[in-house]
C-alpha positions as a Markdown table, in Angstrom:
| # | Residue | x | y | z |
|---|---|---|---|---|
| 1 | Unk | 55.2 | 36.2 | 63.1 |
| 2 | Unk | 57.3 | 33.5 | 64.5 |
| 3 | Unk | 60.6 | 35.6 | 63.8 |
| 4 | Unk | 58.8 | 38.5 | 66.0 |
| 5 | Unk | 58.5 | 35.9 | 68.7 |
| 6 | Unk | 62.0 | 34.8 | 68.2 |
| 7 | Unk | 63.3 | 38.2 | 69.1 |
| 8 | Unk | 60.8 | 38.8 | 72.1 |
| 9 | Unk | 58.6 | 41.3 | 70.2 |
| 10 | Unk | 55.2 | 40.8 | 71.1 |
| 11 | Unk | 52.0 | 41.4 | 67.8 |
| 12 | Unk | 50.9 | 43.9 | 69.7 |
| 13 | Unk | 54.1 | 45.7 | 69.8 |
| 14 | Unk | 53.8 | 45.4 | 65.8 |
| 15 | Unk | 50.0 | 46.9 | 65.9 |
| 16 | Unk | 51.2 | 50.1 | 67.9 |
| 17 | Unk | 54.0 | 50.3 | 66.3 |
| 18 | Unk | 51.7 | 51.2 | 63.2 |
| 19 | Unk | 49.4 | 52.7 | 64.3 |
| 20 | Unk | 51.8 | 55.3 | 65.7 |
| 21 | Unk | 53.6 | 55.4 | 62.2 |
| 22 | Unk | 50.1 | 56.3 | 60.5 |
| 23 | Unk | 49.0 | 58.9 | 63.1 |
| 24 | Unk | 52.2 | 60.4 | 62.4 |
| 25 | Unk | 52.6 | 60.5 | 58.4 |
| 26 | Unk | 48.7 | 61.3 | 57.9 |
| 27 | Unk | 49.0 | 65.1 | 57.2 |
| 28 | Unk | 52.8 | 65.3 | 56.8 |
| 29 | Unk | 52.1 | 67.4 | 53.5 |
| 30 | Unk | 50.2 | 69.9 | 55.5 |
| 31 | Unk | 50.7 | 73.5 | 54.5 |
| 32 | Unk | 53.5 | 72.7 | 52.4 |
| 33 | Unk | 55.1 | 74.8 | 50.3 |
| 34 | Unk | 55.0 | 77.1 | 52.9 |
| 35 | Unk | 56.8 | 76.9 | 56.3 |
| 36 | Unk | 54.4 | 76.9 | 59.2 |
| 37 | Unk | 57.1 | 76.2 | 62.1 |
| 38 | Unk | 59.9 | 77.7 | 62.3 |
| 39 | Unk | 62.1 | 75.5 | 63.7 |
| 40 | Unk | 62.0 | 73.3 | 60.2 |
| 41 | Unk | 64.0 | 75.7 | 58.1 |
| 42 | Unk | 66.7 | 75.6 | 60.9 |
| 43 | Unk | 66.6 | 71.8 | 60.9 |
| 44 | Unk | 66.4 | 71.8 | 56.8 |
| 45 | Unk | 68.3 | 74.9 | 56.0 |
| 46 | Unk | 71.7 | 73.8 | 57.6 |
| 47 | Unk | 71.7 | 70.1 | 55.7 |
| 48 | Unk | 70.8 | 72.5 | 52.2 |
| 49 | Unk | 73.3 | 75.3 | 53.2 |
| 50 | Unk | 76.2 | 72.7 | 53.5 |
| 51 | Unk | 75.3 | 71.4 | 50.4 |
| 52 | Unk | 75.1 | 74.8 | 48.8 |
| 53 | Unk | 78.4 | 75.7 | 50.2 |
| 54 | Unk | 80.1 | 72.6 | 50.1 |
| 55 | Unk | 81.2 | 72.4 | 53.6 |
| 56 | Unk | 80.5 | 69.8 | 55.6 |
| 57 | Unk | 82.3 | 71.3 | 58.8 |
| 58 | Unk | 80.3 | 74.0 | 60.0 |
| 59 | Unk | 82.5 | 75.3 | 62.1 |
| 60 | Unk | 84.6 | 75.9 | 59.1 |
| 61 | Unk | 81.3 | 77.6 | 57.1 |
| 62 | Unk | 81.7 | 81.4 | 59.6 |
| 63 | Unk | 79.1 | 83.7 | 59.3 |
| 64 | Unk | 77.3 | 81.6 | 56.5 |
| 65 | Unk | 75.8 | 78.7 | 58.9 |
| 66 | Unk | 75.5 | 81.1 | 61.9 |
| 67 | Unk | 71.5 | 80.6 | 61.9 |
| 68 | Unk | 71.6 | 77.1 | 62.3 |
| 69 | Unk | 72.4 | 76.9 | 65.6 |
| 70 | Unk | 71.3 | 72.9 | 66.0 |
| 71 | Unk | 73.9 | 70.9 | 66.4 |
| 72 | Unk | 75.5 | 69.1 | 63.0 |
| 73 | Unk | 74.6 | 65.8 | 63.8 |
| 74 | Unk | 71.0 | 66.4 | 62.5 |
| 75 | Unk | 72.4 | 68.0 | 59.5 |
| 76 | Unk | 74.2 | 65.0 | 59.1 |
| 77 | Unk | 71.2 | 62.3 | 58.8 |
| 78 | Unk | 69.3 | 64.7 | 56.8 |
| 79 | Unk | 72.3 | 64.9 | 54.2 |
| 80 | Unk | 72.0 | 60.9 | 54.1 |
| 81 | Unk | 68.9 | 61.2 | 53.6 |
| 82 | Unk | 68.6 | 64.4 | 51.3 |
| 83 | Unk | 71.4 | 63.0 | 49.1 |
| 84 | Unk | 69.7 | 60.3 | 47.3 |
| 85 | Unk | 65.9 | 62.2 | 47.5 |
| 86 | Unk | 67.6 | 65.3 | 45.5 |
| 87 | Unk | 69.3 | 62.9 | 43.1 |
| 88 | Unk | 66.0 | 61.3 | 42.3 |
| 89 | Unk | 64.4 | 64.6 | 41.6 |
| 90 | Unk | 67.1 | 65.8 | 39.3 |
| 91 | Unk | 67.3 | 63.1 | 37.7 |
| 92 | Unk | 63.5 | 62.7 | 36.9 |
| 93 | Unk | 63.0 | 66.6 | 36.7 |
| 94 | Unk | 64.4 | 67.5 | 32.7 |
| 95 | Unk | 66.0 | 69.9 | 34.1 |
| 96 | Unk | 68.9 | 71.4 | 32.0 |
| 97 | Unk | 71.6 | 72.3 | 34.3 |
| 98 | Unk | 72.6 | 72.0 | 38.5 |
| 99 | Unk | 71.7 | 76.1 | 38.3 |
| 100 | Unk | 68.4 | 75.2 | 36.8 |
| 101 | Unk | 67.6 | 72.3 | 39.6 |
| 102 | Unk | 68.9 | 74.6 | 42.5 |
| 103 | Unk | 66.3 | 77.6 | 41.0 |
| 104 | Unk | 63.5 | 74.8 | 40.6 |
| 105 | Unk | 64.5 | 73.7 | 44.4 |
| 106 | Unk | 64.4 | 76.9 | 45.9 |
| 107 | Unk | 60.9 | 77.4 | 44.0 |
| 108 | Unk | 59.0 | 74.5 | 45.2 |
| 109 | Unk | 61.1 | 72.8 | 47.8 |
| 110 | Unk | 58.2 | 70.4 | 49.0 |
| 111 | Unk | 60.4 | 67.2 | 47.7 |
| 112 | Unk | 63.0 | 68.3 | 50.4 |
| 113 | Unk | 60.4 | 69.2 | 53.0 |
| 114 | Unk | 58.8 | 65.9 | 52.9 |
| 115 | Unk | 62.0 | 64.6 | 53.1 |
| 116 | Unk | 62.8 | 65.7 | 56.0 |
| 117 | Unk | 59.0 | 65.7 | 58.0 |
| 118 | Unk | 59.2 | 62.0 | 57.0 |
| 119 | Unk | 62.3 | 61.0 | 58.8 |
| 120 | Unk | 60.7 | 63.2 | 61.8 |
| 121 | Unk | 57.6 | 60.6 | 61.3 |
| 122 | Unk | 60.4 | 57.4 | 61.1 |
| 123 | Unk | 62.0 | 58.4 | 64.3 |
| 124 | Unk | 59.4 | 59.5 | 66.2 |
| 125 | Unk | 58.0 | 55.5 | 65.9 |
| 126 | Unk | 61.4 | 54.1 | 66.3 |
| 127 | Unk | 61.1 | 56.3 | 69.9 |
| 128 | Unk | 57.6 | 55.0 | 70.2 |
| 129 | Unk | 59.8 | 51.1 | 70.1 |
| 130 | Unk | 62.5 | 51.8 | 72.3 |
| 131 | Unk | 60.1 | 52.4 | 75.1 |
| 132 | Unk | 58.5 | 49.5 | 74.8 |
| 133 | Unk | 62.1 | 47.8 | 75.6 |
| 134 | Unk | 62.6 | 50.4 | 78.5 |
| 135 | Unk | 59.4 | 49.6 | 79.8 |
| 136 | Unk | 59.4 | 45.4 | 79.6 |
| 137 | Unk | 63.4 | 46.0 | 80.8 |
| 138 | Unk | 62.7 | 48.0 | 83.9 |
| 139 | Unk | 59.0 | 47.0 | 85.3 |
| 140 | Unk | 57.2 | 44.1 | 82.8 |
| 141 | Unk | 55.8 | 43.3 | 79.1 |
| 142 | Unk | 52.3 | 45.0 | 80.4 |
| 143 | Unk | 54.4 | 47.7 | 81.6 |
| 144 | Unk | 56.2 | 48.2 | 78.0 |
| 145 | Unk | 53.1 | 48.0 | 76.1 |
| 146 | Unk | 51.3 | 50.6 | 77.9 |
| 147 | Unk | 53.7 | 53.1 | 77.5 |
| 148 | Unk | 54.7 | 52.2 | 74.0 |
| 149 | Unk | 50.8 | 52.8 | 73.4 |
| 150 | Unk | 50.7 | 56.5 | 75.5 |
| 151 | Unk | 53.3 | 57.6 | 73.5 |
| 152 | Unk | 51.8 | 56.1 | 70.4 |
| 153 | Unk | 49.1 | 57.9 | 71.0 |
| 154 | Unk | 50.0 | 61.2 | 72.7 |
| 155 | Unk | 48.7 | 64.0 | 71.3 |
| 156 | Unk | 52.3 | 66.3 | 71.8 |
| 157 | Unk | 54.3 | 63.8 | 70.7 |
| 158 | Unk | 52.4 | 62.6 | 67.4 |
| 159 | Unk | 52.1 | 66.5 | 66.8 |
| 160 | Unk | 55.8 | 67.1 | 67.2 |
| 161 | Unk | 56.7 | 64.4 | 64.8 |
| 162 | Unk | 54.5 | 65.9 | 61.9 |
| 163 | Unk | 56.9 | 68.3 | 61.2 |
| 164 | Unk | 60.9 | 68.4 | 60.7 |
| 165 | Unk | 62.2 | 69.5 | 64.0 |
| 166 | Unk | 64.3 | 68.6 | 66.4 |
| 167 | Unk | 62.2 | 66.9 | 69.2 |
| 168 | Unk | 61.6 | 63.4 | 67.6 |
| 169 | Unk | 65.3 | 62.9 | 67.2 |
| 170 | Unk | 66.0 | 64.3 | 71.1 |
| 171 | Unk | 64.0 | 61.9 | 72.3 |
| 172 | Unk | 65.3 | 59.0 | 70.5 |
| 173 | Unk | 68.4 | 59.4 | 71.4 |
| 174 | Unk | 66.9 | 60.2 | 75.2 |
| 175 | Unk | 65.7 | 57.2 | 75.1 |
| 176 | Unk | 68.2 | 55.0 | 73.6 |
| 177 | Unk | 70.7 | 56.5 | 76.3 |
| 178 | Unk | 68.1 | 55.5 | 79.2 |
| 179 | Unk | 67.5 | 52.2 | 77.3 |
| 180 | Unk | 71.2 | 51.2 | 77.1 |
């Protein structure tokens, strides 16, 4: 704990902080294989329809990424993270071929779903952290923890980060933009 201390980041901070992770990842299987909001197979489908077409400009895609109408920065930190998580599961699936893996994907695409809710859980945390700093920057310590512990704990924002969608990276970046 001493480093914590060194960097001005009070235990507390640390409790929250996990408590906020768990509330977020208990249940992130939920309803999976099936998709229950449909603003996940937006976020989703434009990482997995760049790497299907092999086109990582979308503006250079035409009609073929018209649905995903986020912008391509999400895309982008999915792919990061949707590179090594598919590698994985070819590698440990037996499948035969890169036809046979895409078919098994398509199938039962839970690996890629969970994927993707998780880094909604991850940032939606992070967000939970960087007020904290906006709050012990602008009023006091008390101040930071407080909030850090509403949004830890706010129904909305704990049920927005369950799924992959697009509000728990929004409000990072919100945030990091009011914070800097």
């Amino acid at each position: 704990m001493s480093a914590l201390k060194h960097f001005g980041i009070p235990s507390i901070l640390v409790v929250i902080l996990l408590g906020a992770f768990l509330l977020r990842v208990v249940g992130i299987s939920y309803g999976l294989p099936y998709r229950l909001v449909g603003d996940e197979e937006t976020f989703v489908g434009g990482a997995l329809k760049m790497l299907e077409l092999k086109q990582f400009v979308p503006a250079f895609a035409g009609p073929a990424f018209a649905p995903f109408y986020l912008p391509p920065l999400i895309y982008y930190v999915e792919l990061v993270l949707f590179l090594p998580v598919l590698g994985l599961q070819y590698l440990f699936s037996g499948v035969q071929s890169l036809v046979e893996f895409q078919q098994q994907i398509a199938l039962d695409p839970t690996v890629v779903w969970l994927a993707a809710r998780f880094l909604s859980v991850v940032l939606g945390t992070v967000a939970v952290g960087v007020l904290y700093f906006i709050g012990r920057d602008l009023f006091n310590r008390r101040a930071g923890l407080i909030a850090a512990a509403l949004l830890a704990t706010s129904f909305f924002a704990v049920s927005l980060s369950h799924f992959a969608r697009h509000w728990p990276p929004s409000l990072l970046v919100l945030l990091l933009g009011l914070w800097m």
